[in-house]
Structure formats: structure tokens, C-alpha cells
PDB file of C-alpha atoms in Angstrom:
ATOM      1  CA  MET A 343     -13.355   8.506  12.152  1.00 46.00           C
ATOM      2  CA  GLN A 344     -16.918   9.725  12.444  1.00 42.00           C
ATOM      3  CA  ALA A 345     -19.240   9.114   9.513  1.00 42.00           C
ATOM      4  CA  SER A 346     -22.028  11.454   8.500  1.00 40.00           C
ATOM      5  CA  PHE A 347     -24.612   8.912   7.374  1.00 45.00           C
ATOM      6  CA  ALA A 348     -27.875   7.727   8.832  1.00 47.00           C
ATOM      7  CA  ALA A 349     -27.531   3.954   8.553  1.00 76.00           C
ATOM      8  CA  CYS A 350     -25.365   1.249   7.069  1.00 92.00           C
ATOM      9  CA  THR A 351     -26.303  -0.615   3.890  1.00 90.00           C
ATOM     10  CA  PRO A 352     -26.061  -4.427   4.020  1.00 92.00           C
ATOM     11  CA  ILE A 353     -24.431  -6.211   1.075  1.00 90.00           C
ATOM     12  CA  GLU A 354     -26.621  -8.412  -1.058  1.00 85.00           C
ATOM     13  CA  GLY A 355     -25.168 -11.493  -2.705  1.00 85.00           C
ATOM     14  CA  ALA A 356     -21.633 -11.233  -1.337  1.00 87.00           C
ATOM     15  CA  ASN A 357     -19.825 -14.445  -0.416  1.00 94.00           C
ATOM     16  CA  LEU A 358     -18.052 -13.438   2.795  1.00 97.00           C
ATOM     17  CA  VAL A 359     -15.495 -15.573   4.592  1.00 97.00           C
ATOM     18  CA  THR A 360     -17.487 -15.144   7.816  1.00 97.00           C
ATOM     19  CA  ALA A 361     -21.052 -13.841   7.857  1.00 95.00           C
ATOM     20  CA  GLY A 362     -21.323 -10.398   9.428  1.00 96.00           C
ATOM     21  CA  GLU A 363     -17.584  -9.696   9.223  1.00 97.00           C
ATOM     22  CA  LEU A 364     -15.255  -7.982   6.764  1.00 98.00           C
ATOM     23  CA  LYS A 365     -11.985  -9.867   7.009  1.00 98.00           C
ATOM     24  CA  MET A 366      -9.044  -7.802   5.753  1.00 99.00           C
ATOM     25  CA  SER A 367      -5.335  -8.493   5.384  1.00 99.00           C
ATOM     26  CA  THR A 368      -2.752  -5.829   6.152  1.00 98.00           C
ATOM     27  CA  ASN A 369       1.007  -5.632   6.543  1.00 96.00           C
ATOM     28  CA  PRO A 370       1.345  -2.957   9.257  1.00 96.00           C
ATOM     29  CA  THR A 371       4.909  -1.890   8.462  1.00 93.00           C
ATOM     30  CA  LEU A 372       4.139   1.266   6.468  1.00 92.00           C
ATOM     31  CA  PRO A 373       3.697   4.255   8.770  1.00 94.00           C
ATOM     32  CA  PRO A 374       1.676   6.459   8.677  1.00 94.00           C
ATOM     33  CA  LEU A 375      -0.650   4.487   6.394  1.00 96.00           C
ATOM     34  CA  GLN A 376      -0.632   1.181   8.304  1.00 97.00           C
ATOM     35  CA  TYR A 377       1.370   0.400  11.419  1.00 97.00           C
ATOM     36  CA  VAL A 378       1.231  -0.860  14.996  1.00 97.00           C
ATOM     37  CA  ASP A 379       1.386   1.730  17.779  1.00 96.00           C
ATOM     38  CA  GLY A 380       3.182   1.453  21.104  1.00 94.00           C
ATOM     39  CA  GLU A 381       0.229  -0.409  22.614  1.00 96.00           C
ATOM     40  CA  GLY A 382       0.116  -3.010  19.856  1.00 96.00           C
ATOM     41  CA  GLN A 383      -2.940  -1.525  18.135  1.00 97.00           C
ATOM     42  CA  LEU A 384      -3.346  -1.201  14.379  1.00 98.00           C
ATOM     43  CA  LYS A 385      -3.314   2.420  13.262  1.00 98.00           C
ATOM     44  CA  GLY A 386      -3.069   4.473  10.076  1.00 98.00           C
ATOM     45  CA  MET A 387      -5.056   5.826   7.176  1.00 98.00           C
ATOM     46  CA  ARG A 388      -5.735   2.496   5.495  1.00 98.00           C
ATOM     47  CA  ILE A 389      -6.729   0.890   8.790  1.00 98.00           C
ATOM     48  CA  GLU A 390      -9.254   3.652   9.446  1.00 98.00           C
ATOM     49  CA  LEU A 391     -10.540   3.398   5.891  1.00 98.00           C
ATOM     50  CA  GLY A 392     -11.107  -0.350   6.203  1.00 98.00           C
ATOM     51  CA  GLU A 393     -12.960   0.123   9.467  1.00 98.00           C
ATOM     52  CA  GLU A 394     -15.193   2.771   7.896  1.00 98.00           C
ATOM     53  CA  ILE A 395     -15.936   0.597   4.855  1.00 98.00           C
ATOM     54  CA  ALA A 396     -16.960  -2.258   7.159  1.00 98.00           C
ATOM     55  CA  LYS A 397     -19.131   0.064   9.239  1.00 97.00           C
ATOM     56  CA  ARG A 398     -20.999   1.389   6.225  1.00 98.00           C
ATOM     57  CA  LEU A 399     -21.604  -2.162   4.990  1.00 97.00           C
ATOM     58  CA  CYS A 400     -23.033  -3.251   8.377  1.00 97.00           C
ATOM     59  CA  LEU A 401     -20.042  -5.518   8.961  1.00 97.00           C
ATOM     60  CA  LYS A 402     -17.559  -5.977  11.795  1.00 97.00           C
ATOM     61  CA  PRO A 403     -13.962  -5.242  10.689  1.00 98.00           C
ATOM     62  CA  ASP A 404     -11.433  -7.984  11.359  1.00 98.00           C
ATOM     63  CA  TYR A 405      -7.763  -7.618  10.405  1.00 99.00           C
ATOM     64  CA  THR A 406      -5.162 -10.295   9.763  1.00 98.00           C
ATOM     65  CA  ARG A 407      -1.577  -9.082  10.025  1.00 98.00           C
ATOM     66  CA  ILE A 408       0.520 -10.892   7.448  1.00 96.00           C
ATOM     67  CA  GLU A 409       3.393 -10.369   5.019  1.00 94.00           C
ATOM     68  CA  PHE A 410       2.455  -8.984   1.618  1.00 93.00           C
ATOM     69  CA  SER A 411       3.768 -12.024  -0.265  1.00 91.00           C
ATOM     70  CA  ALA A 412       1.026 -14.184   1.307  1.00 95.00           C
ATOM     71  CA  MET A 413      -1.869 -11.818   0.630  1.00 97.00           C
ATOM     72  CA  VAL A 414      -2.913 -12.672  -2.922  1.00 97.00           C
ATOM     73  CA  PRO A 415      -2.739 -16.447  -2.330  1.00 97.00           C
ATOM     74  CA  GLY A 416      -4.698 -15.922   0.896  1.00 98.00           C
ATOM     75  CA  LEU A 417      -7.374 -13.929  -0.896  1.00 98.00           C
ATOM     76  CA  GLN A 418      -7.711 -16.567  -3.593  1.00 96.00           C
ATOM     77  CA  GLY A 419      -7.793 -19.287  -0.947  1.00 97.00           C
ATOM     78  CA  GLY A 420     -10.642 -17.638   0.958  1.00 97.00           C
ATOM     79  CA  ARG A 421      -8.725 -16.575   4.077  1.00 98.00           C
ATOM     80  CA  TRP A 422      -9.904 -12.946   3.885  1.00 99.00           C
ATOM     81  CA  ASP A 423     -12.371 -10.869   1.890  1.00 98.00           C
ATOM     82  CA  MET A 424     -10.232  -7.843   1.126  1.00 99.00           C
ATOM     83  CA  ILE A 425      -6.573  -6.927   0.768  1.00 99.00           C
ATOM     84  CA  ASN A 426      -6.160  -3.571   2.481  1.00 98.00           C
ATOM     85  CA  THR A 427      -2.423  -2.988   2.364  1.00 96.00           C
ATOM     86  CA  GLY A 428      -1.917  -0.535  -0.499  1.00 92.00           C
ATOM     87  CA  ILE A 429      -1.538  -3.051  -3.315  1.00 95.00           C
ATOM     88  CA  PHE A 430      -0.403  -1.327  -6.505  1.00 93.00           C
ATOM     89  CA  PHE A 431      -2.773  -1.624  -9.451  1.00 95.00           C
ATOM     90  CA  THR A 432      -1.488  -3.576 -12.445  1.00 93.00           C
ATOM     91  CA  PRO A 433      -3.442  -5.018 -15.412  1.00 94.00           C
ATOM     92  CA  ALA A 434      -2.075  -8.470 -14.520  1.00 94.00           C
ATOM     93  CA  ARG A 435      -3.526  -8.275 -11.016  1.00 96.00           C
ATOM     94  CA  ALA A 436      -6.874  -7.103 -12.414  1.00 97.00           C
ATOM     95  CA  LYS A 437      -7.093 -10.384 -14.330  1.00 97.00           C
ATOM     96  CA  ILE A 438      -7.147 -12.477 -11.155  1.00 97.00           C
ATOM     97  CA  MET A 439      -9.003 -10.302  -8.608  1.00 98.00           C
ATOM     98  CA  TYR A 440     -11.262  -7.262  -8.356  1.00 98.00           C
ATOM     99  CA  LEU A 441      -9.401  -4.006  -7.708  1.00 99.00           C
ATOM    100  CA  ILE A 442     -10.588  -0.522  -6.799  1.00 99.00           C
ATOM    101  CA  PRO A 443      -7.851   2.068  -7.417  1.00 98.00           C
ATOM    102  CA  TYR A 444      -8.294   4.836  -4.854  1.00 98.00           C
ATOM    103  CA  GLU A 445      -4.900   6.240  -3.842  1.00 96.00           C
ATOM    104  CA  SER A 446      -1.964   7.641  -5.799  1.00 95.00           C
ATOM    105  CA  GLN A 447       1.513   6.639  -4.689  1.00 93.00           C
ATOM    106  CA  ALA A 448       5.019   6.723  -6.133  1.00 95.00           C
ATOM    107  CA  ILE A 449       8.400   5.300  -5.198  1.00 96.00           C
ATOM    108  CA  SER A 450      11.092   6.908  -3.037  1.00 97.00           C
ATOM    109  CA  VAL A 451      14.702   6.166  -2.151  1.00 98.00           C
ATOM    110  CA  SER A 452      15.783   6.536   1.487  1.00 98.00           C
ATOM    111  CA  VAL A 453      19.324   6.587   2.853  1.00 98.00           C
ATOM    112  CA  ALA A 454      21.047   7.121   6.172  1.00 97.00           C
ATOM    113  CA  PRO A 455      21.320  10.841   7.048  1.00 96.00           C
ATOM    114  CA  ALA A 456      25.122  10.748   6.677  1.00 94.00           C
ATOM    115  CA  ASP A 457      24.765   9.454   3.098  1.00 94.00           C
ATOM    116  CA  SER A 458      22.226  11.998   1.855  1.00 90.00           C
ATOM    117  CA  GLY A 459      24.675  13.476  -0.663  1.00 91.00           C
ATOM    118  CA  LYS A 460      25.550  10.169  -2.318  1.00 93.00           C
ATOM    119  CA  ILE A 461      22.306   9.662  -4.281  1.00 96.00           C
ATOM    120  CA  ALA A 462      20.893  12.617  -6.190  1.00 96.00           C
ATOM    121  CA  LYS A 463      19.465  10.871  -9.265  1.00 97.00           C
ATOM    122  CA  VAL A 464      18.321   7.399 -10.274  1.00 97.00           C
ATOM    123  CA  GLU A 465      21.631   6.711 -12.022  1.00 98.00           C
ATOM    124  CA  ASP A 466      23.381   7.014  -8.669  1.00 98.00           C
ATOM    125  CA  LEU A 467      21.766   3.714  -7.650  1.00 98.00           C
ATOM    126  CA  ALA A 468      24.074   1.863 -10.063  1.00 98.00           C
ATOM    127  CA  GLY A 469      26.171  -0.622  -8.089  1.00 98.00           C
ATOM    128  CA  LYS A 470      24.525   0.330  -4.784  1.00 98.00           C
ATOM    129  CA  SER A 471      23.021  -2.228  -2.383  1.00 98.00           C
ATOM    130  CA  VAL A 472      19.311  -1.483  -2.091  1.00 99.00           C
ATOM    131  CA  GLY A 473      16.758  -3.078   0.233  1.00 98.00           C
ATOM    132  CA  VAL A 474      13.111  -3.627  -0.654  1.00 98.00           C
ATOM    133  CA  GLU A 475      10.105  -5.658   0.510  1.00 95.00           C
ATOM    134  CA  ILE A 476       9.788  -8.877  -1.462  1.00 95.00           C
ATOM    135  CA  GLY A 477       7.018  -9.451  -3.970  1.00 90.00           C
ATOM    136  CA  GLY A 478       5.556  -5.978  -4.367  1.00 90.00           C
ATOM    137  CA  PHE A 479       5.462  -3.186  -6.909  1.00 92.00           C
ATOM    138  CA  GLU A 480       8.480  -1.614  -5.230  1.00 95.00           C
ATOM    139  CA  GLU A 481      10.597  -4.687  -5.982  1.00 96.00           C
ATOM    140  CA  THR A 482       9.330  -4.731  -9.570  1.00 95.00           C
ATOM    141  CA  THR A 483      10.243  -1.051  -9.897  1.00 96.00           C
ATOM    142  CA  ILE A 484      13.807  -1.378  -8.603  1.00 98.00           C
ATOM    143  CA  ARG A 485      14.414  -4.415 -10.824  1.00 98.00           C
ATOM    144  CA  LYS A 486      13.178  -2.423 -13.812  1.00 97.00           C
ATOM    145  CA  ILE A 487      15.469   0.469 -12.840  1.00 98.00           C
ATOM    146  CA  SER A 488      18.396  -1.943 -12.523  1.00 98.00           C
ATOM    147  CA  LYS A 489      17.832  -3.267 -16.050  1.00 98.00           C
ATOM    148  CA  GLU A 490      17.582   0.284 -17.395  1.00 98.00           C
ATOM    149  CA  LEU A 491      20.882   1.175 -15.756  1.00 98.00           C
ATOM    150  CA  GLU A 492      22.547  -1.872 -17.287  1.00 98.00           C
ATOM    151  CA  ALA A 493      21.179  -0.877 -20.697  1.00 98.00           C
ATOM    152  CA  LYS A 494      22.984   2.447 -20.245  1.00 97.00           C
ATOM    153  CA  GLY A 495      26.264   0.666 -19.569  1.00 98.00           C
ATOM    154  CA  LEU A 496      26.100   1.203 -15.803  1.00 98.00           C
ATOM    155  CA  LYS A 497      26.342  -1.362 -13.034  1.00 98.00           C
ATOM    156  CA  PRO A 498      23.109  -3.105 -11.971  1.00 98.00           C
ATOM    157  CA  VAL A 499      21.564  -2.413  -8.578  1.00 98.00           C
ATOM    158  CA  ASP A 500      22.543  -4.907  -5.879  1.00 98.00           C
ATOM    159  CA  ILE A 501      18.994  -5.755  -4.763  1.00 99.00           C
ATOM    160  CA  HIS A 502      18.318  -7.244  -1.325  1.00 98.00           C
ATOM    161  CA  THR A 503      14.756  -8.418  -0.600  1.00 98.00           C
ATOM    162  CA  PHE A 504      13.216  -8.542   2.880  1.00 97.00           C
ATOM    163  CA  ASP A 505       9.974  -9.932   4.301  1.00 94.00           C
ATOM    164  CA  ASN A 506       8.669  -6.422   5.003  1.00 93.00           C
ATOM    165  CA  PHE A 507       9.720  -2.784   5.055  1.00 94.00           C
ATOM    166  CA  THR A 508      10.372  -2.718   8.790  1.00 94.00           C
ATOM    167  CA  VAL A 509      13.156  -5.274   8.301  1.00 96.00           C
ATOM    168  CA  ALA A 510      14.421  -3.454   5.200  1.00 97.00           C
ATOM    169  CA  PHE A 511      14.781  -0.185   7.119  1.00 98.00           C
ATOM    170  CA  GLN A 512      16.413  -2.020  10.019  1.00 98.00           C
ATOM    171  CA  ALA A 513      18.984  -3.285   7.524  1.00 98.00           C
ATOM    172  CA  LEU A 514      19.552   0.284   6.363  1.00 98.00           C
ATOM    173  CA  ARG A 515      20.048   1.441   9.944  1.00 97.00           C
ATOM    174  CA  ALA A 516      22.568  -1.394  10.443  1.00 97.00           C
ATOM    175  CA  GLN A 517      24.380  -0.342   7.233  1.00 96.00           C
ATOM    176  CA  GLN A 518      23.661  -3.708   5.622  1.00 98.00           C
ATOM    177  CA  VAL A 519      22.292  -1.875   2.566  1.00 98.00           C
ATOM    178  CA  SER A 520      23.019   1.598   1.174  1.00 98.00           C
ATOM    179  CA  ALA A 521      19.390   2.546   0.492  1.00 98.00           C
ATOM    180  CA  VAL A 522      15.795   1.345   0.746  1.00 99.00           C
ATOM    181  CA  ILE A 523      13.070   1.610  -1.882  1.00 98.00           C
ATOM    182  CA  SER A 524       9.579   2.297  -0.479  1.00 96.00           C
ATOM    183  CA  ILE A 525       6.510   4.382  -1.262  1.00 94.00           C
ATOM    184  CA  ASP A 526       6.675   8.168  -0.921  1.00 94.00           C
ATOM    185  CA  ALA A 527       4.461   8.352   2.174  1.00 93.00           C
ATOM    186  CA  VAL A 528       6.606   5.908   4.152  1.00 94.00           C
ATOM    187  CA  ALA A 529       9.898   7.541   3.149  1.00 96.00           C
ATOM    188  CA  ALA A 530       8.495  10.961   4.060  1.00 94.00           C
ATOM    189  CA  ASP A 531       7.336   9.677   7.458  1.00 94.00           C
ATOM    190  CA  TYR A 532      10.775   8.257   8.294  1.00 96.00           C
ATOM    191  CA  GLN A 533      12.374  11.535   7.232  1.00 96.00           C
ATOM    192  CA  HIS A 534       9.918  13.524   9.373  1.00 95.00           C
ATOM    193  CA  LYS A 535      10.956  11.377  12.349  1.00 95.00           C
ATOM    194  CA  GLY A 536      14.621  12.177  11.621  1.00 96.00           C
ATOM    195  CA  MET A 537      15.524   8.539  11.021  1.00 97.00           C
ATOM    196  CA  PHE A 538      16.401   8.518   7.301  1.00 98.00           C
ATOM    197  CA  LYS A 539      16.681  10.938   4.380  1.00 98.00           C
ATOM    198  CA  GLN A 540      14.271  10.775   1.444  1.00 98.00           C
ATOM    199  CA  VAL A 541      16.711  11.569  -1.374  1.00 98.00           C
ATOM    200  CA  LEU A 542      14.516  10.649  -4.365  1.00 98.00           C
ATOM    201  CA  SER A 543      10.719  10.607  -4.673  1.00 96.00           C
ATOM    202  CA  GLY A 544       7.913  10.582  -7.212  1.00 95.00           C
ATOM    203  CA  ILE A 545       9.358   7.644  -9.174  1.00 96.00           C
ATOM    204  CA  ASP A 546       6.855   5.794 -11.374  1.00 94.00           C
ATOM    205  CA  PRO A 547       3.558   7.176  -9.916  1.00 94.00           C
ATOM    206  CA  THR A 548       0.914   4.451  -9.944  1.00 93.00           C
ATOM    207  CA  PRO A 549      -2.590   3.970  -8.478  1.00 96.00           C
ATOM    208  CA  VAL A 550      -2.896   1.963  -5.285  1.00 96.00           C
ATOM    209  CA  ALA A 551      -5.929  -0.273  -4.821  1.00 98.00           C
ATOM    210  CA  ILE A 552      -7.901  -2.433  -2.453  1.00 99.00           C
ATOM    211  CA  ALA A 553      -8.494  -5.969  -3.726  1.00 99.00           C
ATOM    212  CA  PHE A 554     -11.308  -8.503  -3.517  1.00 98.00           C
ATOM    213  CA  LYS A 555     -12.167 -12.032  -4.606  1.00 96.00           C
ATOM    214  CA  ASP A 556     -15.934 -11.379  -4.555  1.00 97.00           C
ATOM    215  CA  ALA A 557     -17.375  -9.057  -7.209  1.00 96.00           C
ATOM    216  CA  HIS A 558     -20.462  -8.117  -5.157  1.00 96.00           C
ATOM    217  CA  LEU A 559     -18.313  -6.993  -2.229  1.00 98.00           C
ATOM    218  CA  ALA A 560     -16.092  -5.005  -4.588  1.00 98.00           C
ATOM    219  CA  ASP A 561     -19.090  -3.248  -6.136  1.00 97.00           C
ATOM    220  CA  ALA A 562     -20.526  -2.420  -2.709  1.00 97.00           C
ATOM    221  CA  THR A 563     -17.161  -1.049  -1.549  1.00 98.00           C
ATOM    222  CA  ALA A 564     -16.864   1.170  -4.623  1.00 98.00           C
ATOM    223  CA  LYS A 565     -20.271   2.637  -3.749  1.00 98.00           C
ATOM    224  CA  VAL A 566     -19.062   3.285  -0.190  1.00 98.00           C
ATOM    225  CA  LEU A 567     -15.934   5.087  -1.419  1.00 98.00           C
ATOM    226  CA  ASN A 568     -17.991   7.294  -3.735  1.00 98.00           C
ATOM    227  CA  GLN A 569     -20.375   8.020  -0.855  1.00 97.00           C
ATOM    228  CA  MET A 570     -17.458   8.930   1.406  1.00 98.00           C
ATOM    229  CA  ASN A 571     -16.011  11.156  -1.292  1.00 98.00           C
ATOM    230  CA  ALA A 572     -19.352  12.933  -1.712  1.00 97.00           C
ATOM    231  CA  ASP A 573     -19.897  13.513   2.018  1.00 97.00           C
ATOM    232  CA  GLY A 574     -16.319  14.760   2.485  1.00 97.00           C
ATOM    233  CA  SER A 575     -15.140  12.079   4.907  1.00 98.00           C
ATOM    234  CA  LEU A 576     -12.742  10.459   2.433  1.00 98.00           C
ATOM    235  CA  PRO A 577     -10.914  13.688   1.473  1.00 98.00           C
ATOM    236  CA  ALA A 578     -10.716  14.531   5.180  1.00 98.00           C
ATOM    237  CA  LEU A 579      -9.099  11.168   5.929  1.00 98.00           C
ATOM    238  CA  PHE A 580      -6.540  11.596   3.135  1.00 96.00           C
ATOM    239  CA  ASN A 581      -5.743  15.150   4.242  1.00 94.00           C
ATOM    240  CA  LYS A 582      -5.255  13.961   7.810  1.00 93.00           C
ATOM    241  CA  TYR A 583      -2.421  11.707   6.672  1.00 91.00           C
ATOM    242  CA  GLY A 584      -1.061  13.798   3.819  1.00 87.00           C
ATOM    243  CA  ALA A 585      -2.018  11.165   1.252  1.00 91.00           C
ATOM    244  CA  LYS A 586      -3.265  11.745  -2.299  1.00 92.00           C
ATOM    245  CA  MET A 587      -6.516  10.419  -3.722  1.00 95.00           C
ATOM    246  CA  ILE A 588      -6.942   9.477  -7.354  1.00 95.00           C
ATOM    247  CA  THR A 589      -9.213  11.785  -9.308  1.00 93.00           C
ATOM    248  CA  GLY A 590     -12.629  10.833 -10.656  1.00 94.00           C
ATOM    249  CA  THR A 591     -15.141   8.163  -9.689  1.00 97.00           C
ATOM    250  CA  PHE A 592     -14.102   5.040  -7.823  1.00 98.00           C
ATOM    251  CA  SER A 593     -14.849   1.931  -9.860  1.00 98.00           C
ATOM    252  CA  VAL A 594     -14.062  -1.782  -9.906  1.00 98.00           C
ATOM    253  CA  GLN A 595     -11.583  -3.216 -12.371  1.00 97.00           C
ATOM    254  CA  GLY A 596     -11.406  -6.963 -12.539  1.00 96.00           C
ATOM    255  CA  PRO A 597     -11.690 -10.167 -14.531  1.00 92.00           C
ATOM    256  CA  HIS A 598     -15.069  -9.279 -16.077  1.00 75.00           C
ATOM    257  CA  SER A 599     -14.749  -5.477 -16.323  1.00 61.00           C
TER     258      SER A 599
END
């Protein structure tokens, strides 16, 4: 994306993994927000956003493709500077790393086109086999739903965890599970492609964040996001991908905030 600014602003005081670079982790299995195209290149809204953040901080973007379950340990261990994979904001996560909520997402349920009439409400998930990526907010959400169903006297959800959403949707295509839980944008993209039906959406809307170990880098990134919002480039990026920004000023929430 093209930025409408005169010059980049170097970070002062940030402890970067590699000087002059912004190392980011991503799990490119969530089209259209983060994915790999037919030529093996990283694409998507979050990828473009990370590249623009790096550019405005006078840094070279460098992505590591890795499963979500390894991202927080990798951040804490100094393998990358920033988690740029759409990590859901939770107070517990804000106690161990610096988060900037910037995107609003909710949870969807996808099924095979032939099964689109079998799930019309959350209660219809009772007793169903449901696939989900391991370790994320989506897994937490479906486990919470399962407990709520049991409390109502219904059967629990038969939850199957997978390393990433690509594998989860492959399992759905192979009829190994009856449904997959993912974020709204991913479910909508698969439906647009005619691959699966998005039968439920808007479940448990929650802010999505980017995450940092270094407070100075987080503060500088928040300034970049507010700059991008003011010059119109951030809303344009979100509109391009049909994503939804949070309202208000972008700010850091972390261990000392």
C-alpha cells in the first residue's frame, strides 16, 4: 500500500531482535487477512499492515511463518518483535505482553454446503464434531459454548483441535468434522469462494490485537496506527478487505498500563 507521509520515524530505545528489522510472526492460514498466494508469497490485510508499520518506523519487515501455539513463547523468548496474526485481546494476555487492540472480530461456524440446514443456532452444536485451531480464542470460545450447552442439559460439543485453520477446514471437507469454528472474516471468505457455508456469525465479538515484548516498540506502533488512521490509509486498508476497525484511539495495554 502507498503511504502519504514524508519520511519514516526511527524508534528510540526499542530492543529489537535484529537492528534495522521488524521481525513479525504470522500464521498465514486465514484468508483474506493472512495467507500464502499461488506463488508462495505472503498476502492479506495484516501482512500489508505489518509491512506499512515497519516502513513508517524505518525498519525492514521480516516475517516468520509459524503455528499460533508457538507465537507467545517465541515472543517471550526473543525470536520476533511482534505477533501479527490477529491475536485476540484478553486481560490475561495483557499481563504478559504489550497489546494494541485495533481490529474487531467475532466467531463464526462453517459447515459443508450440503449441511447448511443442520445448524441454525448455537444450541445446534450440541453433540456435533467441531474443528478448531489449537490454543487460540476460537478454541476457548467453543469450549465455553460446550460448557454452556451442558449446563442446559444438552450434549457437549465434540471438539477436535488442529495445528491451524487450513487443516481444520481440510478436515471439514473430508467430513472428519461436522463444522469448523473460525473468525467471521475467514468464514465469509470461504463462503464467498463457494467452499463452505457460514451458518452462524457474530459470536462473542472481541478486539483483535498486535502483540509486543518491548514497550518502546509498542508505543511507537500505536503512534503509527493513529497516524495511519488520521491520514486515511488505515481505513482504506480495512475497507479493501472488508474488515472492521475498533473505534477510538489506538493505545497500548500491557503489564504496566
